[in-house]
Amino acid sequence: MGPDVPLLDYHKRDFLLRRLAQTALGGPRLKLGQSAPSYVFVNQVVLFLTPWVLGGVGTALYQLGVLQDYVAAALSGGLMLAAAAVVQGTALEARRRRALAQRVPMHNNLTDEDVWEFAGCAGSETVEFLIPGKKYVANVVGHSVLAGVLCALGTWYLLPNRLTSLYGGNVSASVALFVFGWLTVCVGEYALIVNTPTETAAFQVLDTYEITALMRPFYILVFVAVDLADRFTADVPGLKLANQILHVVFVVLAVFWLLGVLPPLDALFLWGMEQLLEFGLGGSPMSSDIRLLGMVLVSAGVAIASYFIPSSVGVVVFMTGFGFVLSLDLSKVWFALKLAAISCLAVKKFQDVAACFRTQIRWRATIFYLTVLALALAEAGLLHYELGSQAFSKTGLQAVMSYIAMALLLVTWILREVQTVYMFGVFRNPFYPKDATIASGFVEKRKGLSRIGAFRKFLTTVGKTAFCVVCLLMTWNKS
């Protein structure tokens, strides 16, 4: 490619500019790759500003002293719910009329967009272009209700008197936040009800369940939640300062959505569940979303169930047992049990010696794990029964063993991070081979990592076993 060849030709550049404008505004297509009647653009502007108009009704009644703030917000939310129902009903009717008169869709290869034929201001083609509609009836109802809630809370969030009191009577700042804040709410409402734009940050290739439409309203509700916490709690200076800062950030949310800074909801919730499983519940990362969801539910259920056990010894034994069981790879355990059952049938039917040998190995592993589980339960129960009621001494043997346990855990965690490509998930590991094509350097660094792994395995097996034995001896000596 020569130096005079542009990165994007004028067709792609025009398409990129249109797509960026659509993403920034939340869905309106104010520039098309073809000539279109003016009512197409006027209708989009009217639909875009509808939440602001309906929210302005409640705001005006509150500012005039006719209604309380929460009543004005509820009125705006009810009007928005009715408007959303009308919009979705219009889209369903247009789709029904469109299905009765099938037409061959035309495609423009130069712009990579469909060519639309607009027969009138309220024609089925125009309505389908403006409001594509939802795939599922549940989304039609749910998104409409959410649009009403969002408009109500947005009205309450952006009341002029509230903004003025929040910023110490600064009227100019309140006006700017009111105007640009309502533009942010309009962007979120348009993406939820009218037409969901193509987001810069995407996690799934196909939006099968229309989760993308919920992304912008979710982040708006997060900002509103902070304001509600500031309203209904005591005077907390830190919370008030955070609310003031978030009101300023609120007006530039569209920029964050355009740049792809804020993650999609599916990626955000999966990441949050993984962090909860690792740092909150003491689990490990899972290889699939289904396993992650199942492990989070099981681990959270175990943690909640422990609060209903009246005996402290029972809590310790219960958590120790489930902690050991959940630390195993349950999918491999289930797979091994299935293979053991199949191998037993093969032994009985065909006298398969190899299958019998594999079955014996699996039963040996099962007996080993059951033995370790029994020892862990006995150790935890005896330690808590004998030493749990005693006062903790910072210079006693129990304190020394606790410090050794914490040091052992820290060392094994550091050794595990050293064996990853990115240490702590951020920094590039200098001990990890950078290039596999250089044989000598690759082999040397691989040997170093192998030694670190062997040392970590020694600590996690021999060191922890010796620690458990010492703890048992301490318990017997106390008794």
CSV table of N, CA and C in Angstrom, one decimal, residues 228-363:
chain,number,residue,atom,x,y,z
A,228,LEU,N,-30.1,8.7,45.2
A,228,LEU,CA,-31.2,8.2,46.1
A,228,LEU,C,-30.6,7.9,47.5
A,229,ALA,N,-29.4,7.3,47.5
A,229,ALA,CA,-28.7,7.0,48.7
A,229,ALA,C,-28.3,8.3,49.4
A,230,ASP,N,-28.0,9.3,48.7
A,230,ASP,CA,-27.6,10.6,49.3
A,230,ASP,C,-28.9,11.3,49.8
A,231,ARG,N,-30.0,11.1,49.2
A,231,ARG,CA,-31.2,11.7,49.6
A,231,ARG,C,-31.7,11.1,51.0
A,232,PHE,N,-31.7,9.8,51.1
A,232,PHE,CA,-32.4,9.1,52.1
A,232,PHE,C,-31.5,8.7,53.3
A,233,THR,N,-30.3,9.0,53.2
A,233,THR,CA,-29.4,8.7,54.3
A,233,THR,C,-29.0,10.0,55.1
A,234,ALA,N,-28.3,9.8,56.2
A,234,ALA,CA,-27.9,11.0,57.0
A,234,ALA,C,-26.8,11.8,56.2
A,235,ASP,N,-26.5,12.9,56.8
A,235,ASP,CA,-25.5,13.8,56.1
A,235,ASP,C,-24.2,13.1,56.1
A,236,VAL,N,-23.8,12.5,55.0
A,236,VAL,CA,-22.5,11.8,54.8
A,236,VAL,C,-21.7,12.7,53.8
A,237,PRO,N,-20.6,13.3,54.3
A,237,PRO,CA,-19.9,14.2,53.3
A,237,PRO,C,-19.3,13.5,52.1
A,238,GLY,N,-18.8,12.3,52.4
A,238,GLY,CA,-18.2,11.5,51.2
A,238,GLY,C,-19.2,11.1,50.2
A,239,LEU,N,-20.4,10.8,50.6
A,239,LEU,CA,-21.5,10.4,49.7
A,239,LEU,C,-22.0,11.6,48.9
A,240,LYS,N,-22.1,12.7,49.6
A,240,LYS,CA,-22.5,14.0,48.9
A,240,LYS,C,-21.5,14.4,47.9
A,241,LEU,N,-20.2,14.3,48.2
A,241,LEU,CA,-19.2,14.6,47.2
A,241,LEU,C,-19.2,13.7,46.0
A,242,ALA,N,-19.4,12.4,46.3
A,242,ALA,CA,-19.5,11.4,45.2
A,242,ALA,C,-20.7,11.8,44.3
A,243,ASN,N,-21.8,12.2,44.9
A,243,ASN,CA,-23.0,12.5,44.2
A,243,ASN,C,-22.8,13.7,43.3
A,244,GLN,N,-22.0,14.7,43.8
A,244,GLN,CA,-21.7,15.9,43.0
A,244,GLN,C,-20.8,15.6,41.8
A,245,ILE,N,-19.9,14.7,42.1
A,245,ILE,CA,-19.0,14.3,41.0
A,245,ILE,C,-19.7,13.5,39.9
A,246,LEU,N,-20.6,12.6,40.4
A,246,LEU,CA,-21.3,11.7,39.4
A,246,LEU,C,-22.3,12.5,38.6
A,247,HIS,N,-22.8,13.6,39.2
A,247,HIS,CA,-23.7,14.4,38.4
A,247,HIS,C,-23.0,15.0,37.2
A,248,VAL,N,-21.7,15.4,37.4
A,248,VAL,CA,-20.9,15.9,36.3
A,248,VAL,C,-20.6,14.8,35.3
A,249,VAL,N,-20.2,13.7,35.8
A,249,VAL,CA,-19.9,12.6,34.9
A,249,VAL,C,-21.1,12.1,34.1
A,250,PHE,N,-22.3,12.3,34.7
A,250,PHE,CA,-23.5,11.8,34.1
A,250,PHE,C,-23.8,12.5,32.7
A,251,VAL,N,-23.4,13.7,32.6
A,251,VAL,CA,-23.6,14.4,31.4
A,251,VAL,C,-22.7,14.0,30.2
A,252,VAL,N,-21.6,13.3,30.5
A,252,VAL,CA,-20.7,12.8,29.5
A,252,VAL,C,-20.8,11.3,29.3
A,253,LEU,N,-21.9,10.7,29.8
A,253,LEU,CA,-22.0,9.2,29.7
A,253,LEU,C,-22.0,8.8,28.2
A,254,ALA,N,-22.6,9.6,27.3
A,254,ALA,CA,-22.7,9.3,25.9
A,254,ALA,C,-21.3,9.2,25.3
A,255,VAL,N,-20.3,10.0,25.8
A,255,VAL,CA,-18.9,9.9,25.3
A,255,VAL,C,-18.3,8.6,25.8
A,256,PHE,N,-18.6,8.2,27.0
A,256,PHE,CA,-18.1,6.9,27.5
A,256,PHE,C,-18.6,5.7,26.7
A,257,TRP,N,-19.9,5.8,26.3
A,257,TRP,CA,-20.5,4.7,25.5
A,257,TRP,C,-20.0,4.7,24.1
A,258,LEU,N,-19.7,5.9,23.6
A,258,LEU,CA,-19.1,5.9,22.2
A,258,LEU,C,-17.7,5.4,22.2
A,259,LEU,N,-16.9,5.7,23.2
A,259,LEU,CA,-15.5,5.2,23.3
A,259,LEU,C,-15.4,3.7,23.7
A,260,GLY,N,-16.5,3.1,24.2
A,260,GLY,CA,-16.5,1.7,24.7
A,260,GLY,C,-15.8,1.6,26.0
A,261,VAL,N,-15.8,2.6,26.8
A,261,VAL,CA,-15.2,2.5,28.1
A,261,VAL,C,-16.0,1.6,29.1
A,262,LEU,N,-17.3,1.8,29.1
A,262,LEU,CA,-18.2,1.0,30.0
A,262,LEU,C,-18.5,-0.4,29.3
A,263,PRO,N,-18.3,-1.4,30.1
A,263,PRO,CA,-18.5,-2.8,29.5
A,263,PRO,C,-20.0,-3.1,29.3
A,264,PRO,N,-20.3,-4.0,28.4
A,264,PRO,CA,-21.6,-4.5,28.3
A,264,PRO,C,-22.1,-5.3,29.5
A,265,LEU,N,-23.4,-5.4,29.6
A,265,LEU,CA,-24.0,-6.0,30.9
A,265,LEU,C,-23.6,-7.4,31.1
A,266,ASP,N,-23.6,-8.2,30.0
A,266,ASP,CA,-23.3,-9.6,30.1
A,266,ASP,C,-21.9,-9.8,30.6
A,267,ALA,N,-20.9,-9.0,30.0
A,267,ALA,CA,-19.5,-9.1,30.4
A,267,ALA,C,-19.3,-8.6,31.8
A,268,LEU,N,-20.1,-7.5,32.2
A,268,LEU,CA,-19.9,-6.9,33.5
A,268,LEU,C,-20.4,-7.9,34.6
A,269,PHE,N,-21.5,-8.6,34.4
A,269,PHE,CA,-22.1,-9.5,35.4
A,269,PHE,C,-21.2,-10.7,35.5
A,270,LEU,N,-20.7,-11.2,34.4
A,270,LEU,CA,-19.9,-12.4,34.4
A,270,LEU,C,-18.6,-12.1,35.1
A,271,TRP,N,-18.0,-10.9,34.8
A,271,TRP,CA,-16.8,-10.5,35.5
A,271,TRP,C,-17.1,-10.3,37.0
A,272,GLY,N,-18.2,-9.7,37.4
A,272,GLY,CA,-18.5,-9.5,38.8
A,272,GLY,C,-18.7,-10.8,39.5
A,273,MET,N,-19.4,-11.8,38.9
A,273,MET,CA,-19.5,-13.1,39.5
A,273,MET,C,-18.2,-13.8,39.7
A,274,GLU,N,-17.3,-13.7,38.7
A,274,GLU,CA,-16.0,-14.3,38.9
A,274,GLU,C,-15.2,-13.7,40.0
A,275,GLN,N,-15.3,-12.3,40.1
A,275,GLN,CA,-14.6,-11.7,41.2
A,275,GLN,C,-15.2,-12.1,42.6
A,276,LEU,N,-16.5,-12.2,42.6
A,276,LEU,CA,-17.1,-12.6,43.9
A,276,LEU,C,-16.7,-14.0,44.2
A,277,LEU,N,-16.7,-14.9,43.2
A,277,LEU,CA,-16.3,-16.3,43.5
A,277,LEU,C,-14.9,-16.4,44.0
A,278,GLU,N,-14.0,-15.6,43.4
A,278,GLU,CA,-12.5,-15.7,43.7
A,278,GLU,C,-12.2,-15.0,45.1
A,279,PHE,N,-12.6,-13.8,45.2
A,279,PHE,CA,-12.2,-13.0,46.4
A,279,PHE,C,-13.2,-13.0,47.5
A,280,GLY,N,-14.5,-13.2,47.2
A,280,GLY,CA,-15.5,-13.2,48.2
A,280,GLY,C,-15.8,-14.6,48.8
A,281,LEU,N,-15.8,-15.6,47.9
A,281,LEU,CA,-16.2,-16.9,48.3
A,281,LEU,C,-15.0,-17.9,48.3
A,282,GLY,N,-13.8,-17.5,47.9
A,282,GLY,CA,-12.6,-18.3,47.9
A,282,GLY,C,-12.6,-19.4,46.8
A,283,GLY,N,-13.3,-19.2,45.7
A,283,GLY,CA,-13.2,-20.2,44.6
A,283,GLY,C,-12.2,-19.9,43.6
A,284,SER,N,-12.3,-20.6,42.5
A,284,SER,CA,-11.3,-20.4,41.4
A,284,SER,C,-12.1,-20.1,40.1
A,285,PRO,N,-11.4,-19.5,39.1
A,285,PRO,CA,-12.1,-19.2,37.8
A,285,PRO,C,-12.6,-20.4,37.2
A,286,MET,N,-13.7,-20.3,36.5
A,286,MET,CA,-14.4,-21.4,35.8
A,286,MET,C,-14.1,-21.3,34.3
A,287,SER,N,-14.2,-22.4,33.6
A,287,SER,CA,-13.9,-22.5,32.2
A,287,SER,C,-15.1,-22.1,31.3
A,288,SER,N,-16.3,-22.1,31.9
A,288,SER,CA,-17.5,-21.7,31.1
A,288,SER,C,-18.4,-20.9,31.9
A,289,ASP,N,-19.3,-20.2,31.2
A,289,ASP,CA,-20.3,-19.4,32.0
A,289,ASP,C,-21.3,-20.2,32.8
A,290,ILE,N,-21.7,-21.4,32.3
A,290,ILE,CA,-22.6,-22.2,33.1
A,290,ILE,C,-21.9,-22.7,34.4
A,291,ARG,N,-20.7,-23.1,34.2
A,291,ARG,CA,-20.0,-23.6,35.5
A,291,ARG,C,-19.8,-22.4,36.4
A,292,LEU,N,-19.5,-21.3,35.9
A,292,LEU,CA,-19.3,-20.1,36.8
A,292,LEU,C,-20.6,-19.8,37.5
A,293,LEU,N,-21.7,-19.8,36.8
A,293,LEU,CA,-23.0,-19.5,37.5
A,293,LEU,C,-23.3,-20.6,38.5
A,294,GLY,N,-23.1,-21.8,38.1
A,294,GLY,CA,-23.4,-22.9,39.1
A,294,GLY,C,-22.5,-22.9,40.3
A,295,MET,N,-21.3,-22.6,40.1
A,295,MET,CA,-20.4,-22.5,41.3
A,295,MET,C,-20.7,-21.3,42.2
A,296,VAL,N,-21.0,-20.2,41.6
A,296,VAL,CA,-21.4,-19.0,42.4
A,296,VAL,C,-22.6,-19.3,43.2
A,297,LEU,N,-23.6,-19.9,42.6
A,297,LEU,CA,-24.9,-20.3,43.3
A,297,LEU,C,-24.6,-21.3,44.5
A,298,VAL,N,-23.8,-22.3,44.2
A,298,VAL,CA,-23.6,-23.3,45.2
A,298,VAL,C,-22.8,-22.7,46.3
A,299,SER,N,-21.7,-21.9,46.0
A,299,SER,CA,-20.9,-21.3,47.0
A,299,SER,C,-21.6,-20.3,47.9
A,300,ALA,N,-22.5,-19.5,47.2
A,300,ALA,CA,-23.3,-18.5,48.0
A,300,ALA,C,-24.3,-19.3,48.8
A,301,GLY,N,-24.9,-20.3,48.3
A,301,GLY,CA,-25.8,-21.1,49.1
A,301,GLY,C,-25.2,-21.7,50.4
A,302,VAL,N,-23.9,-22.2,50.2
A,302,VAL,CA,-23.2,-22.7,51.4
A,302,VAL,C,-22.9,-21.6,52.4
A,303,ALA,N,-22.5,-20.5,51.9
A,303,ALA,CA,-22.2,-19.4,52.8
A,303,ALA,C,-23.5,-18.9,53.6
A,304,ILE,N,-24.6,-18.9,52.9
A,304,ILE,CA,-25.9,-18.4,53.5
A,304,ILE,C,-26.4,-19.5,54.5
A,305,ALA,N,-26.2,-20.8,54.1
A,305,ALA,CA,-26.7,-21.8,55.0
A,305,ALA,C,-26.0,-21.9,56.3
A,306,SER,N,-24.7,-21.5,56.3
A,306,SER,CA,-23.9,-21.5,57.5
A,306,SER,C,-24.4,-20.6,58.6
A,307,TYR,N,-25.2,-19.5,58.2
A,307,TYR,CA,-25.7,-18.6,59.2
A,307,TYR,C,-26.9,-19.2,60.0
A,308,PHE,N,-27.4,-20.3,59.5
A,308,PHE,CA,-28.6,-20.9,60.1
A,308,PHE,C,-28.2,-22.1,61.0
A,309,ILE,N,-26.9,-22.4,61.1
A,309,ILE,CA,-26.5,-23.4,62.0
A,309,ILE,C,-26.2,-22.9,63.4
A,310,PRO,N,-26.9,-23.3,64.4
A,310,PRO,CA,-26.8,-22.7,65.7
A,310,PRO,C,-25.5,-23.0,66.4
A,311,SER,N,-24.8,-24.1,66.1
A,311,SER,CA,-23.6,-24.5,66.8
A,311,SER,C,-22.4,-23.9,66.1
A,312,SER,N,-21.4,-23.4,66.8
A,312,SER,CA,-20.2,-22.8,66.1
A,312,SER,C,-19.3,-24.0,65.6
A,313,VAL,N,-19.3,-25.1,66.3
A,313,VAL,CA,-18.6,-26.3,65.9
A,313,VAL,C,-19.2,-26.8,64.6
A,314,GLY,N,-20.5,-26.8,64.5
A,314,GLY,CA,-21.2,-27.3,63.3
A,314,GLY,C,-20.9,-26.4,62.1
A,315,VAL,N,-20.8,-25.0,62.4
A,315,VAL,CA,-20.5,-24.1,61.3
A,315,VAL,C,-19.1,-24.4,60.8
A,316,VAL,N,-18.1,-24.6,61.7
A,316,VAL,CA,-16.7,-24.8,61.3
A,316,VAL,C,-16.6,-26.1,60.5
A,317,VAL,N,-17.3,-27.2,61.0
A,317,VAL,CA,-17.2,-28.5,60.3
A,317,VAL,C,-17.9,-28.4,58.9
A,318,PHE,N,-19.1,-27.7,58.9
A,318,PHE,CA,-19.9,-27.6,57.7
A,318,PHE,C,-19.1,-26.8,56.6
A,319,MET,N,-18.5,-25.7,57.0
A,319,MET,CA,-17.7,-24.9,56.0
A,319,MET,C,-16.4,-25.6,55.6
A,320,THR,N,-15.8,-26.3,56.5
A,320,THR,CA,-14.6,-27.1,56.1
A,320,THR,C,-14.9,-28.2,55.1
A,321,GLY,N,-16.0,-28.9,55.3
A,321,GLY,CA,-16.3,-30.0,54.4
A,321,GLY,C,-16.7,-29.5,53.1
A,322,PHE,N,-17.5,-28.5,53.0
A,322,PHE,CA,-17.9,-27.9,51.7
A,322,PHE,C,-16.8,-27.2,51.0
A,323,GLY,N,-15.9,-26.6,51.8
A,323,GLY,CA,-14.7,-25.9,51.2
A,323,GLY,C,-13.8,-26.9,50.6
A,324,PHE,N,-13.6,-28.1,51.2
A,324,PHE,CA,-12.8,-29.1,50.5
A,324,PHE,C,-13.5,-29.7,49.3
A,325,VAL,N,-14.8,-30.0,49.4
A,325,VAL,CA,-15.5,-30.6,48.3
A,325,VAL,C,-15.5,-29.6,47.1
A,326,LEU,N,-15.8,-28.3,47.3
A,326,LEU,CA,-15.9,-27.3,46.2
A,326,LEU,C,-14.5,-27.0,45.7
A,327,SER,N,-13.4,-27.3,46.4
A,327,SER,CA,-12.1,-27.1,45.9
A,327,SER,C,-11.7,-28.1,44.8
A,328,LEU,N,-12.4,-29.2,44.8
A,328,LEU,CA,-12.1,-30.2,43.8
A,328,LEU,C,-12.8,-29.8,42.5
A,329,ASP,N,-12.3,-30.5,41.4
A,329,ASP,CA,-13.0,-30.3,40.1
A,329,ASP,C,-14.2,-31.2,40.0
A,330,LEU,N,-15.3,-30.7,40.3
A,330,LEU,CA,-16.5,-31.5,40.4
A,330,LEU,C,-16.9,-32.2,39.1
A,331,SER,N,-16.6,-31.5,38.0
A,331,SER,CA,-16.9,-32.1,36.7
A,331,SER,C,-16.1,-33.3,36.4
A,332,LYS,N,-14.8,-33.3,36.8
A,332,LYS,CA,-13.9,-34.5,36.7
A,332,LYS,C,-14.4,-35.6,37.6
A,333,VAL,N,-14.8,-35.2,38.8
A,333,VAL,CA,-15.2,-36.2,39.8
A,333,VAL,C,-16.5,-36.9,39.2
A,334,TRP,N,-17.4,-36.2,38.7
A,334,TRP,CA,-18.6,-36.8,38.1
A,334,TRP,C,-18.3,-37.6,36.9
A,335,PHE,N,-17.3,-37.1,36.1
A,335,PHE,CA,-16.9,-37.9,34.9
A,335,PHE,C,-16.2,-39.2,35.3
A,336,ALA,N,-15.4,-39.1,36.4
A,336,ALA,CA,-14.7,-40.3,36.8
A,336,ALA,C,-15.7,-41.3,37.4
A,337,LEU,N,-16.7,-40.9,38.1
A,337,LEU,CA,-17.7,-41.8,38.6
A,337,LEU,C,-18.5,-42.5,37.5
A,338,LYS,N,-18.8,-41.7,36.5
A,338,LYS,CA,-19.5,-42.3,35.3
A,338,LYS,C,-18.6,-43.4,34.6
A,339,LEU,N,-17.3,-43.1,34.5
A,339,LEU,CA,-16.4,-44.0,33.8
A,339,LEU,C,-16.2,-45.3,34.7
A,340,ALA,N,-16.2,-45.0,36.1
A,340,ALA,CA,-16.1,-46.2,37.0
A,340,ALA,C,-17.3,-47.1,36.9
A,341,ALA,N,-18.5,-46.5,36.8
A,341,ALA,CA,-19.7,-47.4,36.6
A,341,ALA,C,-19.6,-48.1,35.3
A,342,ILE,N,-19.2,-47.4,34.2
A,342,ILE,CA,-19.1,-48.1,32.9
A,342,ILE,C,-18.1,-49.2,32.9
A,343,SER,N,-17.0,-48.9,33.6
A,343,SER,CA,-15.9,-49.9,33.7
A,343,SER,C,-16.3,-51.2,34.5
A,344,CYS,N,-17.1,-50.9,35.5
A,344,CYS,CA,-17.6,-52.1,36.3
A,344,CYS,C,-18.5,-52.9,35.5
A,345,LEU,N,-19.3,-52.3,34.7
A,345,LEU,CA,-20.2,-53.1,33.8
A,345,LEU,C,-19.4,-53.9,32.8
A,346,ALA,N,-18.3,-53.2,32.3
A,346,ALA,CA,-17.5,-53.9,31.3
A,346,ALA,C,-16.7,-55.1,31.9
A,347,VAL,N,-16.3,-54.9,33.2
A,347,VAL,CA,-15.6,-56.0,33.9
A,347,VAL,C,-16.5,-57.2,34.0
A,348,LYS,N,-17.8,-56.9,34.5
A,348,LYS,CA,-18.7,-58.0,34.7
A,348,LYS,C,-19.1,-58.7,33.4
A,349,LYS,N,-19.2,-58.0,32.3
A,349,LYS,CA,-19.7,-58.5,31.1
A,349,LYS,C,-18.7,-59.1,30.2
A,350,PHE,N,-17.5,-58.4,30.1
A,350,PHE,CA,-16.5,-58.9,29.2
A,350,PHE,C,-15.2,-59.3,29.8
A,351,GLN,N,-15.1,-59.2,31.2
A,351,GLN,CA,-13.9,-59.5,31.9
A,351,GLN,C,-12.7,-58.7,31.4
A,352,ASP,N,-12.9,-57.4,31.3
A,352,ASP,CA,-11.9,-56.5,30.7
A,352,ASP,C,-10.9,-56.2,31.8
A,353,VAL,N,-9.6,-56.7,31.7
A,353,VAL,CA,-8.6,-56.5,32.7
A,353,VAL,C,-8.2,-55.0,32.8
A,354,ALA,N,-8.0,-54.4,31.7
A,354,ALA,CA,-7.6,-53.0,31.7
A,354,ALA,C,-8.6,-52.1,32.3
A,355,ALA,N,-9.9,-52.3,32.0
A,355,ALA,CA,-11.0,-51.6,32.7
A,355,ALA,C,-11.0,-51.8,34.2
A,356,CYS,N,-10.7,-53.0,34.6
A,356,CYS,CA,-10.7,-53.3,36.0
A,356,CYS,C,-9.6,-52.6,36.7
A,357,PHE,N,-8.4,-52.5,36.0
A,357,PHE,CA,-7.2,-51.8,36.6
A,357,PHE,C,-7.6,-50.3,36.7
A,358,ARG,N,-8.2,-49.7,35.7
A,358,ARG,CA,-8.6,-48.3,35.8
A,358,ARG,C,-9.6,-48.0,36.9
A,359,THR,N,-10.5,-49.0,37.0
A,359,THR,CA,-11.5,-48.8,38.1
A,359,THR,C,-10.8,-48.8,39.5
A,360,GLN,N,-9.8,-49.7,39.7
A,360,GLN,CA,-9.1,-49.7,40.9
A,360,GLN,C,-8.4,-48.4,41.2
A,361,ILE,N,-7.8,-47.8,40.2
A,361,ILE,CA,-7.1,-46.6,40.4
A,361,ILE,C,-8.1,-45.5,40.8
A,362,ARG,N,-9.3,-45.5,40.1
A,362,ARG,CA,-10.3,-44.4,40.5
A,362,ARG,C,-10.8,-44.6,41.9
A,363,TRP,N,-11.0,-45.9,42.3
A,363,TRP,CA,-11.5,-46.1,43.6
A,363,TRP,C,-10.4,-45.7,44.7
